[in-house]
Coordinates of N, CA and C in Angstrom, one line a residue:
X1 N -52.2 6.2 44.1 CA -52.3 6.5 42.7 C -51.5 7.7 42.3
X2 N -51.5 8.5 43.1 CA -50.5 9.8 42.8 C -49.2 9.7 42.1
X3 N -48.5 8.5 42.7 CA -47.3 8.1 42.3 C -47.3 7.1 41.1
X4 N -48.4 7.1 40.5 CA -48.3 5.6 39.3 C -47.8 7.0 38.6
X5 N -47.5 6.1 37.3 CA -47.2 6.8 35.6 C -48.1 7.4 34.8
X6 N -48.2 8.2 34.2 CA -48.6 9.0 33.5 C -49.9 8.0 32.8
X7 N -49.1 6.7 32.1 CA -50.0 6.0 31.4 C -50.6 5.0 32.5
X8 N -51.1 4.9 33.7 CA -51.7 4.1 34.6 C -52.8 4.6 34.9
X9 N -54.1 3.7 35.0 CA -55.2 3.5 35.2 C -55.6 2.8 36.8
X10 N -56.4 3.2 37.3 CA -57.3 2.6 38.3 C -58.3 2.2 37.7
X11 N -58.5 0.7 37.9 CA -60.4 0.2 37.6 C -60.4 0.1 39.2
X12 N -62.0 0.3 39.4 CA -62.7 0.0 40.7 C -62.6 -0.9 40.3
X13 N -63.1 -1.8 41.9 CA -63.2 -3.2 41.9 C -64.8 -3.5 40.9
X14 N -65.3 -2.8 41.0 CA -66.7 -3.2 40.6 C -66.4 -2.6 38.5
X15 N -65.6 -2.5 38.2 CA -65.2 -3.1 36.8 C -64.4 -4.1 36.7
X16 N -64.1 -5.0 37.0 CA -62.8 -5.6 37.0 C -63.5 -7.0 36.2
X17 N -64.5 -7.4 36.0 CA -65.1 -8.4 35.5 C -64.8 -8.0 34.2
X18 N -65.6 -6.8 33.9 CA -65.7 -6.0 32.2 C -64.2 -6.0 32.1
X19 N -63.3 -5.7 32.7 CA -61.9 -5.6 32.7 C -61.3 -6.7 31.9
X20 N -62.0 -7.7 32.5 CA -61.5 -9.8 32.3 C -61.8 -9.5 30.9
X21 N -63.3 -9.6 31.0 CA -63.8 -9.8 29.4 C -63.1 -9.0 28.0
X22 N -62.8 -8.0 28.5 CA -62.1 -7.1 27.5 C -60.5 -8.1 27.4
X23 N -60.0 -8.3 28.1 CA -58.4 -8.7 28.0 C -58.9 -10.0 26.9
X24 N -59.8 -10.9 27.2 CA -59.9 -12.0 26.5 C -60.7 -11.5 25.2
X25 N -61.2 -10.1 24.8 CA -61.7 -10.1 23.6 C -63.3 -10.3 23.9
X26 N -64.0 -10.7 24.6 CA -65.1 -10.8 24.6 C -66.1 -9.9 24.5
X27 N -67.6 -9.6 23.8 CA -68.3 -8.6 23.5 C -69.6 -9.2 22.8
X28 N -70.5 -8.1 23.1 CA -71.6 -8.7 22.0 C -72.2 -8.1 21.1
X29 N -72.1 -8.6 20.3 CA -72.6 -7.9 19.0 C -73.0 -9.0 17.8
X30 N -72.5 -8.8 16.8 CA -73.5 -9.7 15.7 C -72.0 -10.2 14.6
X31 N -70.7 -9.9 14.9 CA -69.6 -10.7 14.4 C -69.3 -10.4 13.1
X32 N -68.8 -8.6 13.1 CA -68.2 -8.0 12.3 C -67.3 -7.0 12.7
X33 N -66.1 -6.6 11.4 CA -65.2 -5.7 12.1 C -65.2 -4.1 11.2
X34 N -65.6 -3.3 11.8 CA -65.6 -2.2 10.3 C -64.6 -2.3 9.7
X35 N -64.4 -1.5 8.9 CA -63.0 -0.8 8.4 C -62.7 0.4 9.3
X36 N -61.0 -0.3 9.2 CA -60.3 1.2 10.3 C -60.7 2.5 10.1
X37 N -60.8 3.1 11.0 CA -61.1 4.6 10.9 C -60.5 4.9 12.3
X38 N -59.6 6.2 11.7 CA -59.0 6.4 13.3 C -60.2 7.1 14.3
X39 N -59.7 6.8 15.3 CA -60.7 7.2 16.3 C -61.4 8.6 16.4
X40 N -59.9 9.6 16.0 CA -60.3 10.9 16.2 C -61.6 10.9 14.9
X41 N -61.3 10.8 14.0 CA -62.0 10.9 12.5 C -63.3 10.4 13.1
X42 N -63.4 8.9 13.5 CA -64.6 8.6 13.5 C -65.7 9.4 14.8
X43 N -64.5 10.0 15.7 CA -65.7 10.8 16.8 C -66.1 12.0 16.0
X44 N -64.9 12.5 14.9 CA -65.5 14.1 14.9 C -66.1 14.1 13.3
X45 N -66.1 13.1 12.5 CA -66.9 13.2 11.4 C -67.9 12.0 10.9
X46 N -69.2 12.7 10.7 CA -70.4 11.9 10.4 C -70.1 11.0 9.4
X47 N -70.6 9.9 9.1 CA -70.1 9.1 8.1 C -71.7 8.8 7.3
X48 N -71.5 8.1 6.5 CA -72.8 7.4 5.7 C -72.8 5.7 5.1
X49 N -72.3 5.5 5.6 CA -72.6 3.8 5.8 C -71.1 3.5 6.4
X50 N -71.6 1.7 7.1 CA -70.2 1.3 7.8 C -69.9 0.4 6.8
X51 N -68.5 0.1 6.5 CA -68.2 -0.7 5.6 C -67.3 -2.1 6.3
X52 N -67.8 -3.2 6.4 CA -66.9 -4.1 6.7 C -66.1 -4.7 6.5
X53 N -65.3 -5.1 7.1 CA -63.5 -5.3 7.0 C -63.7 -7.0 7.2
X54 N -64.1 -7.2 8.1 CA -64.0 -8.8 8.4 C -65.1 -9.5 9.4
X55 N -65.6 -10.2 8.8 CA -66.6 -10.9 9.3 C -66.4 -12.2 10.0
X56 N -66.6 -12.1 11.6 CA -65.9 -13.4 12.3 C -66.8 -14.7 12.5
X57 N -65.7 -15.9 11.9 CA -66.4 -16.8 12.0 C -67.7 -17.8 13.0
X58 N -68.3 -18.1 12.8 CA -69.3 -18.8 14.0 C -70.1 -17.4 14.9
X59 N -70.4 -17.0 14.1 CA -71.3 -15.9 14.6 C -72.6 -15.2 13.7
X60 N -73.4 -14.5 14.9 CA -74.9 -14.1 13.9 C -74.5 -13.4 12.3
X61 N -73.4 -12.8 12.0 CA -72.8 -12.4 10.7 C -72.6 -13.5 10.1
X62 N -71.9 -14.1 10.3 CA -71.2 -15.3 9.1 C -72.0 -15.8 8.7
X63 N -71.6 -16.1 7.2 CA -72.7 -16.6 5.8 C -73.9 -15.6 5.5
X64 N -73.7 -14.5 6.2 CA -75.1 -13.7 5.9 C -74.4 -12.3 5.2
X65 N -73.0 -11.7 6.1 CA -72.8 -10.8 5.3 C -71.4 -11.0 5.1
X66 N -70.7 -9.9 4.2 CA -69.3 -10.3 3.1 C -68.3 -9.0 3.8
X67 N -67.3 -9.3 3.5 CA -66.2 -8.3 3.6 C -66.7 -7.2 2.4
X68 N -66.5 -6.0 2.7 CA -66.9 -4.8 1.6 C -68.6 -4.5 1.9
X69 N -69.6 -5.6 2.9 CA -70.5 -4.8 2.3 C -70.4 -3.5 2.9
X70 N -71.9 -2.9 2.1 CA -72.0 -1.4 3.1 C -73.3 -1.6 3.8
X71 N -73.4 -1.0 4.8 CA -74.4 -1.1 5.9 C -74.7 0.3 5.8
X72 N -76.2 0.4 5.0 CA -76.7 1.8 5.0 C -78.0 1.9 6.1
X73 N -78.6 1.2 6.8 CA -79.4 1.4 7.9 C -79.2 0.2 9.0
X74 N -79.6 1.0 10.0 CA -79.4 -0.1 11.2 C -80.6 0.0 12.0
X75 N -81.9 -0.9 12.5 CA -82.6 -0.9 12.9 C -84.0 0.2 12.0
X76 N -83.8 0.4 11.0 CA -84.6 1.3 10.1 C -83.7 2.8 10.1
X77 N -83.0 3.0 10.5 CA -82.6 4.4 10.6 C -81.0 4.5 9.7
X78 N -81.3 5.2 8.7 CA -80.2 5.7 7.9 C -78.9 6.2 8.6
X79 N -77.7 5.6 7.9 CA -76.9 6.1 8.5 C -76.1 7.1 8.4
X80 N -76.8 7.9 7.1 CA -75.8 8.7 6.5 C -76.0 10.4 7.6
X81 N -74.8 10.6 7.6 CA -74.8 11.9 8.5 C -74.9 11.3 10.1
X82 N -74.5 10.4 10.3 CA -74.5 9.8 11.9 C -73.1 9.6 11.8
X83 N -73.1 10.2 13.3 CA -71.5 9.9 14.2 C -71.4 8.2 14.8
X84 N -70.1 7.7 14.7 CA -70.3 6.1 15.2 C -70.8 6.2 16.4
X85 N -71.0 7.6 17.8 CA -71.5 7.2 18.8 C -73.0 7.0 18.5
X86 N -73.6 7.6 17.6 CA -74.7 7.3 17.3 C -75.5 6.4 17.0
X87 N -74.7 5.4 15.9 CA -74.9 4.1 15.4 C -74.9 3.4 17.2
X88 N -73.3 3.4 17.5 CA -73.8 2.7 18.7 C -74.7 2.9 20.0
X89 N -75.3 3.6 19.6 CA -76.6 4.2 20.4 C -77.7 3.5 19.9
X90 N -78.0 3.3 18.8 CA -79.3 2.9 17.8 C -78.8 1.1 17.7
X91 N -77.8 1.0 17.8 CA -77.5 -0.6 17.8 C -77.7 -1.3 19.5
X92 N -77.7 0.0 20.1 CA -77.9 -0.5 22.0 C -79.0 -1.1 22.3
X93 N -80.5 -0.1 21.6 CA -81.7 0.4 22.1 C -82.2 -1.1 22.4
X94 N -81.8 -1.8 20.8 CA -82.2 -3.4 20.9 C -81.1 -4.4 21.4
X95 N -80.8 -4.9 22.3 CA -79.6 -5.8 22.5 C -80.0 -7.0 22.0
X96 N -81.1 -7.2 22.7 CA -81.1 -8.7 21.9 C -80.7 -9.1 20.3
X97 N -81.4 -8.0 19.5 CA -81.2 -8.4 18.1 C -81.3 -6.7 17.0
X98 N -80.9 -6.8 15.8 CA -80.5 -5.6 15.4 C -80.9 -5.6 13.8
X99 N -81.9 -5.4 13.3 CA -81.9 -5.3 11.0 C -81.1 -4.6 10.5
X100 N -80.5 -5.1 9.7 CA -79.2 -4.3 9.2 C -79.5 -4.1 8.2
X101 N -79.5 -3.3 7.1 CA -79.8 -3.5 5.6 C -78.6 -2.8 4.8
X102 N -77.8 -3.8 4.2 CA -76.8 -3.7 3.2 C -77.1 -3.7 2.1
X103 N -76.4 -2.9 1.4 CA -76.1 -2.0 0.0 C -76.7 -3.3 -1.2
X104 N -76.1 -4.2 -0.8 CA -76.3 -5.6 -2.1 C -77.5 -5.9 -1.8
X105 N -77.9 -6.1 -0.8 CA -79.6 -6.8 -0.7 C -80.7 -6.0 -0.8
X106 N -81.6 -6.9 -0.8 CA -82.8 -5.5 -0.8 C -83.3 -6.0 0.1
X107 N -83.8 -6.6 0.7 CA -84.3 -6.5 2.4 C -83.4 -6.5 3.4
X108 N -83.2 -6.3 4.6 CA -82.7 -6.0 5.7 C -82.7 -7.5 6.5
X109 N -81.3 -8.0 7.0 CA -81.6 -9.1 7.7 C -81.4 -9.2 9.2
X110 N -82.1 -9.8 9.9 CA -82.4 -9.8 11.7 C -81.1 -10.4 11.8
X111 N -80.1 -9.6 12.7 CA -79.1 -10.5 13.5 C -79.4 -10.6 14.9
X112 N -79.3 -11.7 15.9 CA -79.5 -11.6 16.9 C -78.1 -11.2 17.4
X113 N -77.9 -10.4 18.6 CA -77.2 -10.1 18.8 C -76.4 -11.2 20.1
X114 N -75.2 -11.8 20.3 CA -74.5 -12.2 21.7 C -73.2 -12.2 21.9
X115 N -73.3 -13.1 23.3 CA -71.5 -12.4 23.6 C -70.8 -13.7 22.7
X116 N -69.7 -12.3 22.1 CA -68.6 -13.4 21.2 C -67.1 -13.4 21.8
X117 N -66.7 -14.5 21.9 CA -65.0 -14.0 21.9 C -64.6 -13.9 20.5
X118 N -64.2 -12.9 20.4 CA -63.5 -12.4 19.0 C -62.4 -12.8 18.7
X119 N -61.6 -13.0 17.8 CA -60.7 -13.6 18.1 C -59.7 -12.2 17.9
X120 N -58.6 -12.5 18.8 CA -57.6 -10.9 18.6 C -57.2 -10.5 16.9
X121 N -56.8 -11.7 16.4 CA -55.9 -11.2 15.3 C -57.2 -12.3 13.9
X122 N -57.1 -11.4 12.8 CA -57.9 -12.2 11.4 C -56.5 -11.8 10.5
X123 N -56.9 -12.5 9.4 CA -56.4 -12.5 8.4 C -56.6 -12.9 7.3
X124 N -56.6 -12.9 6.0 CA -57.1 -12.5 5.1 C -55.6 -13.1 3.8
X125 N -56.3 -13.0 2.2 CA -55.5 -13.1 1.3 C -55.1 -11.1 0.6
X126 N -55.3 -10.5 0.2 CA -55.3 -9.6 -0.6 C -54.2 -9.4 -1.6
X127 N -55.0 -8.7 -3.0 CA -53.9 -8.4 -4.3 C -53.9 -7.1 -4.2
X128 N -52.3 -6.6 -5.0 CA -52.4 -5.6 -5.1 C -51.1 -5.7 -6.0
X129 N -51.7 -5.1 -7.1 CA -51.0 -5.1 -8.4 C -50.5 -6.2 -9.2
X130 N -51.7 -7.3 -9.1 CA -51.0 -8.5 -9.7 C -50.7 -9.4 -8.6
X131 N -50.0 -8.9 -7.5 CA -49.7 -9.9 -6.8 C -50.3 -10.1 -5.2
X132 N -50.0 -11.5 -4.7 CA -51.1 -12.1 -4.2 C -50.4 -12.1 -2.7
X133 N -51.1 -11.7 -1.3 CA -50.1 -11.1 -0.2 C -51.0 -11.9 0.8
X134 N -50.4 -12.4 2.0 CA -51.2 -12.4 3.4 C -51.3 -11.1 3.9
X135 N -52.4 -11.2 4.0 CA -52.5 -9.3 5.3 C -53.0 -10.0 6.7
X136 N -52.8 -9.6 7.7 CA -52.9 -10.1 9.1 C -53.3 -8.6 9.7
X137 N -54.3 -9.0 10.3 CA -54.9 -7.5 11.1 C -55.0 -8.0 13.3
X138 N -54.5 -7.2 13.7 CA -54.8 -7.3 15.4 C -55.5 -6.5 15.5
X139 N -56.0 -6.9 16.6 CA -57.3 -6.1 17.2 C -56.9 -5.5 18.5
X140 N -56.3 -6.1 19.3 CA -56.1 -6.0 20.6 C -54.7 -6.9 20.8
X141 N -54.0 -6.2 22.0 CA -53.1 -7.6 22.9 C -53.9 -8.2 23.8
X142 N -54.7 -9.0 23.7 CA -55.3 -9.9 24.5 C -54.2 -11.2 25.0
X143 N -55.3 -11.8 26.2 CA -54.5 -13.1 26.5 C -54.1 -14.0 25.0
X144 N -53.0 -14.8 25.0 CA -53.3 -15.9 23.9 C -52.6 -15.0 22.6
X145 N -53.1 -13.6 22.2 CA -52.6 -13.1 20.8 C -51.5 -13.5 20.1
X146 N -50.1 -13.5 21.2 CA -49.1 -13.5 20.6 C -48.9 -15.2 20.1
X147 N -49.5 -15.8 20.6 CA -49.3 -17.2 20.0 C -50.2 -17.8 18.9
X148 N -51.3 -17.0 18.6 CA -52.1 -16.8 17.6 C -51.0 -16.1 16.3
X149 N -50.6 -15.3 16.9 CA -49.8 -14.7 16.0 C -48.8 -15.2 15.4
X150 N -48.2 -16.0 16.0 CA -46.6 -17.0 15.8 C -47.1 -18.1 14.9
X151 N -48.3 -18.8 15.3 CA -48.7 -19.5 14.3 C -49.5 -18.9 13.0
X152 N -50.2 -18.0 13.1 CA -50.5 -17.2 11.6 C -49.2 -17.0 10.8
X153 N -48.0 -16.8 11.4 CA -46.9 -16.1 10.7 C -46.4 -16.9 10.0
X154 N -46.6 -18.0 10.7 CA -45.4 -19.4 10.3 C -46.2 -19.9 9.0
X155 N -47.6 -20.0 9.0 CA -48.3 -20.5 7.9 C -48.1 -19.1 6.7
X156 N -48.2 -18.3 7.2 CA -48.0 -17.1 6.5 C -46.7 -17.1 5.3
X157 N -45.7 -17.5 6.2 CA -44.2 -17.4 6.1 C -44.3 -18.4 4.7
X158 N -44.9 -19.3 4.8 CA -44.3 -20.8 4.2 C -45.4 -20.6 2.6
X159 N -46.3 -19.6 2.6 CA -47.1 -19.7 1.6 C -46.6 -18.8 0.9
X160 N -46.7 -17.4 1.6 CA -46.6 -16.0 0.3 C -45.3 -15.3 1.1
X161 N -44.8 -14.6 -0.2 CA -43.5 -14.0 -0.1 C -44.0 -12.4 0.5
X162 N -45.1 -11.7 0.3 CA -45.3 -10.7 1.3 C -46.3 -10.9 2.3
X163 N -46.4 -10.5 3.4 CA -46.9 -10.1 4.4 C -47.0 -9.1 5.0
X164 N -48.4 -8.5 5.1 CA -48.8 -7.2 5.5 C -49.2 -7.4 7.2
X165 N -48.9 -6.5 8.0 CA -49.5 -7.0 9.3 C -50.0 -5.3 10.0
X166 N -51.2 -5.5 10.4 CA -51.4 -4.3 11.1 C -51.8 -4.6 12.6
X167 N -50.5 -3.8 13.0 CA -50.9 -4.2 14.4 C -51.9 -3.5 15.2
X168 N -52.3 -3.4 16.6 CA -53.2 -2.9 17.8 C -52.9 -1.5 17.2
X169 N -53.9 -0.4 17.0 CA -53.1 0.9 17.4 C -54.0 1.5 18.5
X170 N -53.3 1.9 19.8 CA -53.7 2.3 20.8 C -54.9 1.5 21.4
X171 N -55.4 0.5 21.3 CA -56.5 -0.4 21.8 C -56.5 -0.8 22.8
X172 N -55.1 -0.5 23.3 CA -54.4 -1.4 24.9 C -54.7 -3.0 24.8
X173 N -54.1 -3.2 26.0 CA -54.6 -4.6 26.1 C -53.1 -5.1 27.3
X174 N -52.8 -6.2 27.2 CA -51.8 -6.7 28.0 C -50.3 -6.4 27.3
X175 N -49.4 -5.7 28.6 CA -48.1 -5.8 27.7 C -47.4 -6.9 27.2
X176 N -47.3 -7.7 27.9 CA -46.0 -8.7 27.8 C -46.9 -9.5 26.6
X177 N -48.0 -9.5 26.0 CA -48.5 -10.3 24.8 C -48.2 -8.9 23.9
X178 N -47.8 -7.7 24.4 CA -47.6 -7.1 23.0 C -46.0 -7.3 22.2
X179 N -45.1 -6.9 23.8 CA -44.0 -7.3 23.5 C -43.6 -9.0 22.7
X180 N -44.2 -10.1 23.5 CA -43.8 -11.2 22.4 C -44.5 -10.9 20.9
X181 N -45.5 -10.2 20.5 CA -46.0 -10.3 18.6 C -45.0 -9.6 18.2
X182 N -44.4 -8.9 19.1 CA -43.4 -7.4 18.4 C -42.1 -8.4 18.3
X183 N -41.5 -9.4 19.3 CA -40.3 -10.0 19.4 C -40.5 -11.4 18.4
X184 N -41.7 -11.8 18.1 CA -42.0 -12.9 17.0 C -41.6 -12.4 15.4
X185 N -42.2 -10.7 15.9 CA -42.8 -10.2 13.8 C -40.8 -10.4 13.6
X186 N -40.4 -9.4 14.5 CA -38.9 -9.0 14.2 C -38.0 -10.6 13.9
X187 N -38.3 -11.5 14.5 CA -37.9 -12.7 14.5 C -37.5 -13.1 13.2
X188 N -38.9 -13.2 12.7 CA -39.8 -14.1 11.4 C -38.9 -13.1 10.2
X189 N -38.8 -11.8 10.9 CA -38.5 -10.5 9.2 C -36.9 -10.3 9.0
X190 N -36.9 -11.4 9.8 CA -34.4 -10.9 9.9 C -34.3 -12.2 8.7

C-alpha cells in the first residue's frame, strides 16, 4: 500500500460486502433524497428541518411524502439546531421503522424502514422563468449508471430543449461508469 496513489483506499476483506452494496446503490432507509448540501456545510452547521429533493419510487416514502416537504421532527425530536450526524443518529436508534412529521401535515407518519436499491440517477421536470427544462441529478457512479444515463438523455434530448444535469460530486463510486456518463453527456451536447 505504500506505493498506491494518493487517492487509493484499502477495504479489509471484512468490508468488502458493504463495499458491493454501496457500488450497486443499496441502503436502508425510508426512500428519500434531501436537498444538496455540501458536505462541509452540512458537518459544520446545525440546520432546522430536512428538505426533500426526491422521493424514490416503490418505497416506504412514495405516495406519503412530496418533493419540497420539510421534515421538522424525526422520531419526536425536533430538528432544529441538529447537525445531520445527529439526525442520523436519532434515525439509527430505530432501524426497523422511523415517525417523521412534515411541515404540511399534522400528524407524523410511521415509515418502516428497508434495504432499497436506489436508483443512481432521478430526474425530474423543472421551470424557471417561464420555461419548462429536464433536470437529471446522479447520485453515485454505480454499476449500470452510465446506461441509465444514456437512456435518460436520449428521452431527455427528444422532449425539451434544456437540460440540467448534476452530476456525482465527490461520492466515489466506479471509474470507468464515470468516464462513460462524462463521454455520453459530451456526446449528446456537440
Amino acid at each position: 500500500m505504500q506505493t498506491a496513489g494518493p487517492h487509493s483506499l484499502y477495504i479489509a476483506e471484512s468490508n468488502v460486502d458493504e463495499m458491493k452494496k454501496q457500488d450497486k446503490n443499496i441502503a436502508t432507509g425510508i426512500g428519500i433524497e434531501p436537498k444538496y448540501t455540501h458536505r462541509a456545510i452540512r458537518s459544520a452547521m446545525p440546520i432546522d428541518t430536512v428538505i426533500i429533493d426526491y422521493v424514490y419510487p416503490n418505497t416506504p416514502a412514495d405516495q406519503k411524502l412530496k418533493i419540497d416537504d420539510e421534515i421538522e421532527q424525526i422520531n419526536g425530536q425536533p430538528l432544529n439546531s441538529k447537525y445531520f450526524t445527529e439526525v442520523a443518529s436519532i434515525i439509527a436508534e430505530n432501524p426497523a421503522s422511523i415517525d417523521v412529521k412534515v411541515k404540511r401535515l399534522e400528524n407524523a407518519l410511521t415509515l418502516t424502514q428497508k434495504e432499497i436499491q436506489k436508483p443512481a440517477l432521478y430526474s425530474r421536470t423543472a421551470n424557471y422563468n417561464g420555461k419548462t427544462m429536464k433536470w437529471i441529478r446522479m447520485t453515485r457512479f454505480v454499476m449500470g449508471v452510465s446506461k441509465q444515463f444514456e437512456r435518460e438523455l436520449k428521452v431527455a434530448a427528444r422532449k425539451y430543449r434544456r437540460i440540467i444535469f448534476g452530476p456525482a460530486r465527490k461520492s466515489g463510486g466506479l471509474v470507468d461508469e464515470g468516464v462513460n456518463v462524462f463521454e455520453n453527456a459530451s456526446a449528446k451536447t456537440r
